[in-house]
């Protein structure tokens, strides 16, 4: 069955530090992969997506993610975190035979000044 | 342009009551999705509409849950005989079609007392 694992429930970084959020997926074919961000009381905002092609994808707010088929991973990175990046981050895989998103449990990012 | 909107933003009801949650998708989007997000979890798929018909309702937890999209635009999620376990944030998303990016609304927070 398809699944998404985000091993880190909670991450704390200092403002200006680099960030990497981990995501591993289980899916039988080439996946469509997404990262969404959710601020408190808000809906999900799309950060970036991977469908095919270049395995390093750029998103909004200075985020990027790299698809590594050999590791079944799609980790999210940002070189320098801002206090406004504090939020919950969700990785998701799209099951294109049924067109539903399967989400991980999320990683809560806390940013200290 | 307007995004996905959901009403009400919050709903408090008593156990056993009936509730309706409304979703207005992005104009022109043919696909509409409902997800449920429990506290500390990622969103979980409930149902997917392509046009007026439910293409996949495999995520509906039981027959107390029902959703409609009679004109292929606005959708209503209906919950009968609510239970305390139904308390969650109900998220709606829409997309331009199968395999396309899903854009989420702000959600309806349902609390069943």
Coordinates of C-alpha atoms in Angstrom, one line a residue, chain A:
Chain A
X1 CA 0.0 0.0 0.0
X2 CA 1.1 3.5 -0.6
X3 CA 2.4 5.4 2.3
X4 CA 4.4 8.5 3.3
X5 CA 6.7 8.7 6.3
X6 CA 8.0 11.9 7.9
X7 CA 10.4 10.6 10.6
X8 CA 10.7 13.9 12.4
X9 CA 7.7 15.0 14.3
X10 CA 9.2 18.3 15.6
X11 CA 12.3 20.2 14.5
X12 CA 13.7 23.3 16.1
X13 CA 16.2 25.6 14.3
X14 CA 17.7 29.0 14.8
X15 CA 16.8 31.8 12.4
X16 CA 19.3 31.9 9.6
X17 CA 20.2 28.2 9.9
X18 CA 19.8 25.7 7.1
X19 CA 16.9 23.3 7.2
X20 CA 16.2 19.8 5.9
X21 CA 12.9 18.0 6.4
X22 CA 12.8 14.3 5.6
X23 CA 10.2 12.5 3.6
X24 CA 10.2 8.8 2.5
X25 CA 7.4 7.3 0.4
X26 CA 6.3 3.8 -0.6
X27 CA 4.7 3.6 -4.0
X28 CA 4.9 1.1 -6.7
X29 CA 5.4 3.4 -9.6
X30 CA 7.0 6.8 -10.3
X31 CA 5.3 9.0 -7.8
X32 CA 3.9 12.5 -8.0
X33 CA 5.3 14.2 -4.9
X34 CA 4.3 17.3 -3.1
X35 CA 5.3 19.4 -0.1
X36 CA 2.6 21.5 1.6
X37 CA 2.9 24.0 4.5
X38 CA 0.2 24.7 7.0
X39 CA 0.3 27.7 9.4
X40 CA -1.8 27.6 12.5
X41 CA -5.5 27.9 11.7
X42 CA -4.8 27.9 7.9
X43 CA -5.3 25.6 5.1
X44 CA -2.6 23.8 3.2
X45 CA -0.4 25.9 0.8
X46 CA 1.6 24.2 -1.9
X47 CA 5.3 24.7 -1.6
X48 CA 6.5 22.6 -4.5
X49 CA 5.8 19.5 -6.5
X50 CA 7.6 16.8 -8.5
X51 CA 6.0 15.1 -11.5
X52 CA 8.9 14.2 -13.7
X53 CA 12.1 15.6 -15.2
X54 CA 14.7 17.4 -13.1
X55 CA 14.9 15.7 -9.7
X56 CA 15.8 19.0 -8.0
X57 CA 12.7 21.2 -7.8
X58 CA 12.4 24.8 -6.7
X59 CA 9.4 26.1 -4.9
X60 CA 8.0 29.2 -3.3
X61 CA 9.6 31.0 -0.3
X62 CA 13.1 29.8 -1.1
X63 CA 12.4 26.1 -0.6
X64 CA 13.7 23.3 -2.8
X65 CA 13.3 19.5 -2.7
X66 CA 15.2 16.6 -4.3
X67 CA 13.7 13.4 -5.5
X68 CA 15.9 10.4 -5.0
X69 CA 14.4 7.3 -6.5
X70 CA 17.1 5.0 -5.0
X71 CA 16.3 6.2 -1.5
X72 CA 12.5 6.6 -2.0
X73 CA 13.0 10.1 -0.6
X74 CA 11.8 13.6 -1.3
X75 CA 13.5 15.8 1.3
X76 CA 12.7 19.5 1.6
X77 CA 15.5 22.0 2.1
X78 CA 16.0 25.7 2.7
X79 CA 19.5 27.3 3.1
X80 CA 18.4 30.0 5.5
X81 CA 15.3 29.8 7.6
X82 CA 13.2 32.8 8.5
X83 CA 11.1 33.2 11.6
X84 CA 8.0 33.2 9.4
X85 CA 8.8 29.7 8.2
X86 CA 7.5 28.3 11.6
X87 CA 4.6 26.0 10.6
X88 CA 3.7 22.4 10.0
X89 CA 5.0 20.8 6.8
X90 CA 3.4 17.9 5.1
X91 CA 4.8 15.6 2.4
X92 CA 2.3 13.9 0.1
X93 CA 2.2 11.4 -2.7
X94 CA -0.5 11.5 -5.4
X95 CA -1.9 8.1 -6.3
X96 CA -2.6 8.9 -9.9
X97 CA -4.7 5.8 -10.5
X98 CA -7.2 7.0 -7.9
X99 CA -6.2 10.7 -7.8
X100 CA -6.0 11.0 -4.0
X101 CA -3.2 12.5 -2.0
X102 CA -1.7 10.4 0.8
X103 CA -0.1 12.6 3.4
X104 CA 2.6 12.0 6.0
X105 CA 1.9 12.9 9.6
X106 CA 3.7 16.2 9.3
X107 CA 6.8 17.9 10.8
X108 CA 6.3 20.9 13.0
X109 CA 9.0 23.5 12.5
X110 CA 9.9 25.9 15.3
X111 CA 12.3 28.8 14.6
X112 CA 14.2 30.5 17.4
X113 CA 15.5 34.1 16.9

